[in-house]
């Protein structure tokens, strides 16, 4: 559970330049430039040049994750519902090509390929130091060309089955998904990303193609790259390699999630040394684009103020030995859902939870002081700047921000517009919502 | 500084008061950083205290006596980070402290290096004490936290099975002592005897300091001059030798636990020390066998037999060990073991292609080059180099790596000995209780 850290204050002077076939946006404050390019299919490409870096990375992602399980396949009239875990299954399968496994091919070039599936994204990427161009071509090529057979789909069930078994033994994962099950009545964010042994048994080649044809389409995807190379290299390779045609706007459906909790409490027993808890609240207000970023940043500040390491609450719980160093808090806000979550090890989760609930009500009514607000904002700003040391984080941030309809530097700009009044308004809207508690107890 | 992109060096600045100071030359980062390491032999008597000391130091100092005061200060400094931890490498413990902050270019005119260094030094030199020991309430909290932490290693089944395998394999050797010490060791500590070990640490453990990022010479000099104002005239010698042990009999151990997935860990002795000429062949060997997605283990255990999500081998550089790990169904255990041992055998017989060796080398080269894009990675790299006094720079290491031949790999393959097979076995009585 890593807190969202995309926050920054003042002095962002955005310079735009659109003389060439790509657009550039420069942040003097951050000493970074984003190059932006749109392919004729509607596929967008974002690039940051990191001078002096050996490591190079590129990501090819689709706005499609575990929550997208009801949708219309292009050319068909009715919506279909697909088994849990299918987005993740498809992610595994795309690595398999008619002439061999892509994981193997990338690593023969000395690069590290990987992919992940989250609630709302599936992202394929690699990192390398040499032969970026070959690697990049391979990435763009295989993601456009699925090769599924009945046989290779069956084979993957063994591997993914073991991945699912691994998560079953992971107490941090379990306590988190049990919390989501408490928070959400109907929304598919509560479902396991990899599905279950039972749900993946229903997955077949045809269903996988339905998912692929619906979501792997240029206008629903994005390419990001970070390297120390001429920008033109990135864009001309994209031009040459992108062959697929857009299949139109994705039509997907989510259930209407009620404001109430599904349940207040869930317990599971696992082989752990002491109880582990996750506690959370839903944010029932939906926002998009810049508003979403603003709301997310405000909630992060509120949450840090309430229970961050500099808070009275943290000091109290820590000195009473109700929490230890494992305690974390995080805001997760997206277009379709939003929640605040915190937790760690505790000898007495119920007592800890009740103290925290009391403090949250207090914070909602008293609000945050301008001094505390500016101090926490400053620290979040530092965390964001720090994160720009990593090529992977920059590539990921560009991808994330594109899918919610903003840009990399908006994550900075948003903090210029924040003030204590806004933060206190959002705090009132969210912190008074009922909280749920999930506990994993030792056997 | 005008360094060629990609070339990273550590420049020795001074040896002062028994501490060697280095400056890492790389100015592409958005942060500046100072690292300090104390090194000790891994011994039962001090392992738990060495692990506890950074936890106590992190709690504050005379000037910022509480978590709240200290953390608020760090927030003011743009989320500066001050941390301490203990790491086990071979039969040594590294007690490390660092501070990092965003470079002055990104602040609103504030200059953070001096202030962050002062804070780190305040914590290191003036931890909270009373009655000839560490402050009792704080000591007790952190000692209990350490015990909780040691107990919680069972929570992560992959790490737990690896630790257990190594413990069993190296029973009776210092390496069997966990990096965070033991519960028994922690319970023997008092505020007084822990403070004594802390005094030994700051005055006599070998120490190395690293500065990286955009820091001006004046600040660096100030850092060196103000460093640990105590007599360190008598720095003790530590033992960096890699202890090798011949395997007489293969050990087998099954441990039952209420888990869904079995964890197989196979421990091998490589008999190759980090300063030996066989070291790079060993690294390439490991790459071909189980280092990456092109490796024999990944291809055969995962992709061909579909037995596992992960199947990999890792080296313990300093102790000369290799561990193969895989998460499998209990019923597939024999099959998995067979496939794994067959791959190990294939390595001995030179049953791998020129393409395999090239892929392993390229992947290792990528790792060495990428390491230079992480400030902490660079520090860790040079720390290891300075400890083994290898004096080699990154480029010459890459060269050595690339000159490894198939014969070299086969030669080291034949030295590798299976020592211990550990299996964390799912208990059939397992039931999931969910309300």
Coordinates of N, CA and C in Angstrom, one line a residue, chain A residues 174 177-179 181-182 263-268 437-440, chain B residues 434-435:
Chain A
X174 N -5.1 -10.7 1.1 CA -6.4 -11.2 1.6 C -7.1 -10.1 2.4
X177 N -8.5 -7.4 0.0 CA -9.7 -7.8 -0.8 C -10.9 -8.1 0.1
X178 N -10.7 -8.6 1.3 CA -11.8 -8.7 2.2 C -12.4 -7.4 2.6
X179 N -11.5 -6.4 2.7 CA -12.0 -5.0 2.9 C -12.9 -4.5 1.7
X181 N -14.5 -6.2 -0.3 CA -15.8 -6.9 -0.2 C -16.7 -6.3 0.8
X182 N -16.2 -5.8 1.9 CA -17.0 -5.1 2.9 C -17.5 -3.7 2.3
X263 N -20.8 -4.9 4.1 CA -20.8 -5.3 5.5 C -19.8 -4.5 6.2
X264 N -19.9 -4.4 7.6 CA -19.0 -3.6 8.4 C -17.7 -4.3 8.7
X265 N -17.8 -5.7 8.7 CA -16.7 -6.4 9.3 C -16.5 -7.8 8.5
X266 N -15.3 -8.1 8.3 CA -15.0 -9.5 7.8 C -13.7 -10.0 8.4
X267 N -13.7 -11.3 8.8 CA -12.6 -11.8 9.4 C -12.2 -13.1 8.7
X268 N -10.9 -13.3 8.6 CA -10.3 -14.6 8.0 C -9.2 -15.0 8.9
X437 N -14.2 -2.7 8.5 CA -13.0 -3.3 9.0 C -12.8 -4.7 8.6
X438 N -11.6 -5.0 8.1 CA -11.3 -6.4 7.7 C -10.1 -6.8 8.5
X439 N -10.2 -8.0 9.1 CA -9.1 -8.5 9.9 C -8.7 -9.9 9.5
X440 N -7.4 -10.1 9.5 CA -6.8 -11.5 9.3 C -6.2 -11.8 10.7
Chain B
X434 N -14.2 -17.9 7.3 CA -14.5 -16.6 6.9 C -15.9 -16.3 7.4
X435 N -16.0 -15.2 8.1 CA -17.3 -14.8 8.6 C -18.0 -13.9 7.6

